[in-house]
């Protein structure tokens, strides 16, 4: 009798789950259908810079979570099916840079690792000042979409954002690339390899470090592969690297897109 009640309750719960999932719109990315819940999904693949200028390595997957949490514990990574990743997990490595306030998750060549949304939980004592990737007192959800495998490009990395509902009358989002070691002589924004000239801006943040913020503001819900290509001309005696990073800035909820951020050094002839 007890088993019958358990079966009925499990069936009822499954119906509730299906109904709750169907109340959300669905978005497809690389053939994978995602339930568009109210979370951020950020996938970052490419350059693995571990802190020193000469230790750039190429990994199959690199995913980054940015946290402002105080103390030694920045956050934790979790598998798509729920368990927490350990630092010694087979096929993975976790690098925590407390100075840069990032937590990198690297997936080495491991064909058995699950594909899906990897979650990064940030402690609720984080200071949310707009420079991290989380919303207040909420986790950041990170996705690795690696069904096709393949090597990443060493020239940059890809970011995917997916946030909840986009139902406002005037939807817009802003993408930002930050470069240091400039000044940048060339800043080009693209969408699916097409140059974008409207809605771009470059602002000098710090004249000492020559840090610039390059922004692109897009009105509407235009999906695509967005690129920020930054380069500068530097004398051969100056070996400083032009460093470029990407982050969301004032993104309205509900857009799914990719942002490709690349940097290059062009020495004068």
CSV table of C-alpha atoms in Angstrom, one decimal:
chain,number,residue,atom,x,y,z
A,1,UNK,CA,0.0,0.0,0.0
A,2,UNK,CA,2.8,2.3,0.9
A,3,UNK,CA,4.6,1.7,-2.4
A,4,UNK,CA,1.4,2.6,-4.3
A,5,UNK,CA,1.2,6.0,-2.5
A,6,UNK,CA,4.9,6.6,-3.2
A,7,UNK,CA,4.3,5.8,-6.9
A,8,UNK,CA,1.3,8.2,-7.0
A,9,UNK,CA,3.3,11.0,-5.3
A,10,UNK,CA,6.2,10.6,-7.7
A,11,UNK,CA,3.9,10.7,-10.7
A,12,UNK,CA,2.2,13.9,-9.3
A,13,UNK,CA,5.6,15.5,-8.7
A,14,UNK,CA,6.7,14.7,-12.2
A,15,UNK,CA,3.6,16.4,-13.6
A,16,UNK,CA,4.3,19.5,-11.5
A,17,UNK,CA,7.9,19.6,-12.7
A,18,UNK,CA,6.8,19.3,-16.4
A,19,UNK,CA,4.2,22.0,-15.9
A,20,UNK,CA,6.7,24.4,-14.2
A,21,UNK,CA,9.2,23.8,-17.0
A,22,UNK,CA,6.6,24.6,-19.7
A,23,UNK,CA,5.9,28.0,-18.1
A,24,UNK,CA,9.3,29.2,-19.3
A,25,UNK,CA,10.3,29.9,-23.0
A,26,UNK,CA,12.9,27.6,-24.4
A,27,UNK,CA,16.1,28.6,-26.2
A,28,UNK,CA,18.3,26.4,-28.3
A,29,UNK,CA,22.1,26.7,-28.4
A,30,UNK,CA,24.3,24.4,-30.4
A,31,UNK,CA,21.4,21.9,-30.7
A,32,UNK,CA,20.8,21.9,-26.9
A,33,UNK,CA,17.5,23.2,-25.7
A,34,UNK,CA,17.8,25.2,-22.5
A,35,UNK,CA,15.0,26.2,-20.1
A,36,UNK,CA,15.1,30.0,-19.9
A,37,UNK,CA,15.0,30.4,-16.1
A,38,UNK,CA,16.0,33.5,-14.2
A,39,UNK,CA,19.7,32.7,-14.1
A,40,UNK,CA,22.8,33.9,-15.9
A,41,UNK,CA,24.6,31.4,-18.1
A,42,UNK,CA,28.2,32.3,-19.0
A,43,UNK,CA,30.4,30.0,-21.0
A,44,UNK,CA,34.0,31.2,-21.5
A,45,UNK,CA,36.3,29.2,-23.7
A,46,UNK,CA,39.9,30.0,-24.7
A,47,UNK,CA,43.0,31.6,-23.3
A,48,UNK,CA,44.1,30.4,-19.9
A,49,UNK,CA,46.3,33.1,-18.4
A,50,UNK,CA,47.3,31.9,-14.9
A,51,UNK,CA,48.8,35.1,-13.7
A,52,UNK,CA,52.3,35.4,-15.4
A,53,UNK,CA,52.8,36.7,-18.8
A,54,UNK,CA,54.7,33.7,-20.0
A,55,UNK,CA,52.3,31.0,-18.8
A,56,UNK,CA,49.6,31.1,-21.4
A,57,UNK,CA,48.2,27.6,-22.0
A,58,UNK,CA,45.5,26.2,-24.2
A,59,UNK,CA,42.9,24.0,-22.7
A,60,UNK,CA,39.9,22.3,-24.2
A,61,UNK,CA,37.5,24.3,-22.0
A,62,UNK,CA,38.0,27.2,-19.7
A,63,UNK,CA,35.1,28.6,-17.8
A,64,UNK,CA,35.4,31.6,-15.4
A,65,UNK,CA,33.3,32.8,-12.5
A,66,UNK,CA,34.0,36.2,-11.0
A,67,UNK,CA,33.3,36.7,-7.3
A,68,UNK,CA,33.7,39.6,-4.9
A,69,UNK,CA,33.3,37.4,-1.8
A,70,UNK,CA,35.4,38.3,1.2
A,71,UNK,CA,37.9,36.0,2.8
A,72,UNK,CA,39.6,32.9,1.4
A,73,UNK,CA,36.5,31.2,0.0
A,74,UNK,CA,35.3,32.7,-3.3
A,75,UNK,CA,32.8,30.0,-4.3
A,76,UNK,CA,32.3,26.5,-5.4
A,77,UNK,CA,31.8,24.7,-8.8
A,78,UNK,CA,29.1,22.0,-9.3
A,79,UNK,CA,28.5,19.4,-12.0
A,80,UNK,CA,25.3,19.7,-14.1
A,81,UNK,CA,23.8,16.8,-12.1
A,82,UNK,CA,24.4,18.5,-8.8
A,83,UNK,CA,27.6,17.2,-7.0
A,84,UNK,CA,30.3,19.7,-6.1
A,85,UNK,CA,33.6,19.6,-8.0
A,86,UNK,CA,36.6,18.9,-5.9
A,87,UNK,CA,39.9,20.6,-6.7
A,88,UNK,CA,41.4,17.1,-7.4
A,89,UNK,CA,38.5,16.0,-9.6
A,90,UNK,CA,39.6,13.6,-12.4
A,91,UNK,CA,39.6,15.4,-15.7
A,92,UNK,CA,39.2,18.8,-14.3
A,93,UNK,CA,41.3,21.5,-12.6
A,94,UNK,CA,40.2,24.5,-10.7
A,95,UNK,CA,42.3,27.6,-10.5
A,96,UNK,CA,41.3,30.3,-8.0
A,97,UNK,CA,43.0,33.7,-8.4
A,98,UNK,CA,42.1,35.7,-5.3
A,99,UNK,CA,43.9,38.8,-6.6
A,100,UNK,CA,41.8,39.0,-9.8
A,101,UNK,CA,38.8,37.6,-7.9
A,102,UNK,CA,38.1,34.9,-10.4
A,103,UNK,CA,37.5,31.2,-10.1
A,104,UNK,CA,38.5,29.3,-13.3
A,105,UNK,CA,37.2,25.8,-14.1
A,106,UNK,CA,39.2,23.9,-16.7
A,107,UNK,CA,38.0,20.7,-18.3
A,108,UNK,CA,40.9,18.7,-19.7
A,109,UNK,CA,40.4,16.2,-22.5
A,110,UNK,CA,37.9,14.0,-20.8
A,111,UNK,CA,35.2,12.6,-23.1
A,112,UNK,CA,33.2,11.2,-20.1
A,113,UNK,CA,32.7,14.6,-18.4
A,114,UNK,CA,29.0,15.6,-18.5
A,115,UNK,CA,27.9,18.3,-20.9
A,116,UNK,CA,25.5,20.9,-19.5
A,117,UNK,CA,25.2,23.8,-17.1
A,118,UNK,CA,28.0,23.9,-14.6
A,119,UNK,CA,27.0,26.0,-11.6
A,120,UNK,CA,29.3,28.4,-9.7
A,121,UNK,CA,27.9,29.4,-6.3
A,122,UNK,CA,29.2,32.6,-4.8
A,123,UNK,CA,28.9,33.1,-1.1
A,124,UNK,CA,26.2,35.7,-0.1
A,125,UNK,CA,28.8,37.9,1.6
A,126,UNK,CA,30.0,39.0,-1.8
A,127,UNK,CA,30.3,42.7,-2.4
A,128,UNK,CA,28.2,43.3,-5.5
A,129,UNK,CA,29.4,46.5,-7.1
A,130,UNK,CA,28.6,45.7,-10.8
A,131,UNK,CA,32.0,44.3,-11.6
A,132,UNK,CA,31.2,40.7,-10.9
A,133,UNK,CA,29.1,38.3,-13.0
A,134,UNK,CA,26.6,37.5,-10.3
A,135,UNK,CA,23.3,39.0,-9.2
A,136,UNK,CA,22.8,39.9,-5.6
A,137,UNK,CA,22.9,36.9,-3.2
A,138,UNK,CA,22.4,34.5,-6.1
A,139,UNK,CA,24.6,31.9,-7.9
A,140,UNK,CA,26.1,32.3,-11.3
A,141,UNK,CA,25.3,29.4,-13.6
A,142,UNK,CA,28.0,28.5,-16.1
A,143,UNK,CA,27.6,26.3,-19.1
A,144,UNK,CA,30.2,24.2,-21.0
A,145,UNK,CA,28.8,23.2,-24.4
A,146,UNK,CA,31.4,20.7,-25.6
A,147,UNK,CA,29.4,18.0,-27.5
A,148,UNK,CA,31.5,18.5,-30.6
A,149,UNK,CA,34.8,18.8,-28.8
A,150,UNK,CA,37.7,20.4,-30.6
A,151,UNK,CA,40.5,22.7,-29.6
A,152,UNK,CA,39.9,26.3,-28.6
A,153,UNK,CA,41.4,29.3,-30.3
A,154,UNK,CA,44.4,30.8,-28.6
A,155,UNK,CA,43.5,34.3,-29.9
A,156,UNK,CA,40.6,34.9,-27.6
A,157,UNK,CA,37.6,33.5,-25.8
A,158,UNK,CA,33.9,33.2,-26.2
A,159,UNK,CA,31.3,34.3,-23.7
A,160,UNK,CA,27.6,33.2,-23.7
A,161,UNK,CA,25.1,35.1,-21.7
A,162,UNK,CA,21.6,33.8,-21.1
A,163,UNK,CA,19.4,35.6,-18.6
A,164,UNK,CA,15.7,35.4,-18.0
A,165,UNK,CA,12.8,37.2,-19.7
A,166,UNK,CA,13.2,39.9,-22.3
A,167,UNK,CA,9.8,41.6,-22.4
A,168,UNK,CA,10.6,45.3,-22.0
A,169,UNK,CA,9.3,47.8,-24.6
A,170,UNK,CA,12.9,48.9,-25.4
A,171,UNK,CA,15.2,46.0,-24.9
A,172,UNK,CA,18.9,46.7,-25.0
A,173,UNK,CA,22.2,45.3,-23.8
A,174,UNK,CA,25.7,46.6,-23.5
A,175,UNK,CA,28.9,44.6,-24.0
A,176,UNK,CA,32.3,45.8,-22.7
A,177,UNK,CA,35.9,45.0,-23.5
A,178,UNK,CA,38.6,46.4,-21.2
A,179,UNK,CA,42.1,46.8,-22.5
A,180,UNK,CA,45.3,47.8,-20.6
A,181,UNK,CA,48.7,48.6,-22.0
A,182,UNK,CA,47.3,50.7,-24.7
A,183,UNK,CA,46.4,53.1,-26.1
A,184,UNK,CA,44.4,51.0,-28.6
A,185,UNK,CA,44.8,52.3,-32.1
A,186,UNK,CA,42.1,50.0,-33.6
A,187,UNK,CA,38.9,48.9,-31.9
A,188,UNK,CA,36.4,47.0,-34.1
A,189,UNK,CA,33.1,45.6,-33.1
A,190,UNK,CA,31.5,42.9,-35.2
A,191,UNK,CA,28.4,40.8,-35.2
A,192,UNK,CA,28.7,37.6,-37.2
A,193,UNK,CA,31.8,39.0,-38.9
A,194,UNK,CA,29.9,42.2,-39.9
A,195,UNK,CA,31.4,45.5,-38.6
A,196,UNK,CA,29.1,47.5,-36.3
A,197,UNK,CA,29.7,51.2,-36.2
A,198,UNK,CA,26.7,52.5,-34.2
A,199,UNK,CA,26.5,52.4,-30.4
A,200,UNK,CA,30.3,52.1,-29.9
A,201,UNK,CA,32.3,54.1,-27.4
A,202,UNK,CA,35.8,54.1,-25.9
A,203,UNK,CA,36.5,55.7,-22.5
A,204,UNK,CA,39.9,56.1,-20.8
A,205,UNK,CA,39.6,54.7,-17.2
A,206,UNK,CA,43.1,55.1,-15.9
A,207,UNK,CA,45.8,57.1,-17.7
A,208,UNK,CA,48.6,55.5,-15.6
A,209,UNK,CA,47.9,52.0,-16.7
A,210,UNK,CA,46.4,53.1,-20.0
A,211,UNK,CA,43.2,51.2,-19.2
A,212,UNK,CA,40.4,51.7,-21.6
A,213,UNK,CA,36.8,50.5,-21.7
A,214,UNK,CA,35.3,49.8,-25.1
A,215,UNK,CA,31.6,49.4,-25.1
A,216,UNK,CA,28.9,48.3,-27.6
A,217,UNK,CA,25.3,49.1,-26.9
A,218,UNK,CA,22.7,47.1,-29.0
A,219,UNK,CA,19.0,48.0,-29.1
A,220,UNK,CA,16.7,45.1,-29.7
A,221,UNK,CA,17.1,41.3,-29.3
A,222,UNK,CA,19.7,40.6,-32.0
A,223,UNK,CA,21.4,37.3,-31.5
A,224,UNK,CA,24.8,36.5,-32.9
A,225,UNK,CA,28.5,36.2,-32.4
A,226,UNK,CA,29.7,39.6,-31.2
A,227,UNK,CA,33.3,40.5,-31.5
A,228,UNK,CA,35.6,43.1,-29.9
A,229,UNK,CA,38.9,43.2,-31.7
A,230,UNK,CA,41.4,45.5,-30.1
A,231,UNK,CA,45.0,46.1,-31.4
A,232,UNK,CA,47.6,48.8,-30.9
A,233,UNK,CA,51.0,49.8,-32.4
A,234,UNK,CA,53.8,49.5,-29.9
A,235,UNK,CA,57.6,50.1,-30.4
A,236,UNK,CA,59.7,47.0,-30.5
A,237,UNK,CA,61.5,48.0,-27.3
A,238,UNK,CA,58.2,47.9,-25.3
A,239,UNK,CA,57.3,44.3,-24.6
A,240,UNK,CA,54.1,45.2,-22.7
A,241,UNK,CA,51.2,43.0,-23.7
A,242,UNK,CA,47.9,44.5,-24.7
A,243,UNK,CA,45.5,42.7,-22.4
A,244,UNK,CA,41.8,42.5,-23.3
A,245,UNK,CA,39.0,41.2,-21.2
A,246,UNK,CA,35.3,40.9,-21.7
A,247,UNK,CA,32.4,41.2,-19.2
A,248,UNK,CA,28.7,42.0,-19.3
A,249,UNK,CA,27.7,45.6,-18.5
A,250,UNK,CA,24.1,46.5,-18.0
A,251,UNK,CA,22.6,43.6,-19.9
A,252,UNK,CA,18.9,43.4,-20.0
A,253,UNK,CA,17.4,40.1,-19.2
A,254,UNK,CA,16.5,37.5,-21.8
A,255,UNK,CA,19.1,37.7,-24.5
A,256,UNK,CA,21.3,34.8,-25.6
A,257,UNK,CA,24.4,35.7,-27.5
A,258,UNK,CA,28.1,35.1,-27.8
A,259,UNK,CA,30.9,37.7,-27.4
A,260,UNK,CA,34.3,37.0,-28.9
A,261,UNK,CA,37.0,39.2,-27.5
A,262,UNK,CA,40.4,39.2,-29.3
A,263,UNK,CA,43.6,41.1,-28.9
A,264,UNK,CA,46.7,41.4,-31.1
A,265,UNK,CA,50.0,43.3,-31.0
A,266,UNK,CA,51.1,45.0,-34.2
A,267,UNK,CA,54.7,46.2,-34.3
A,268,UNK,CA,55.5,49.1,-36.6
A,269,UNK,CA,57.4,48.3,-39.8
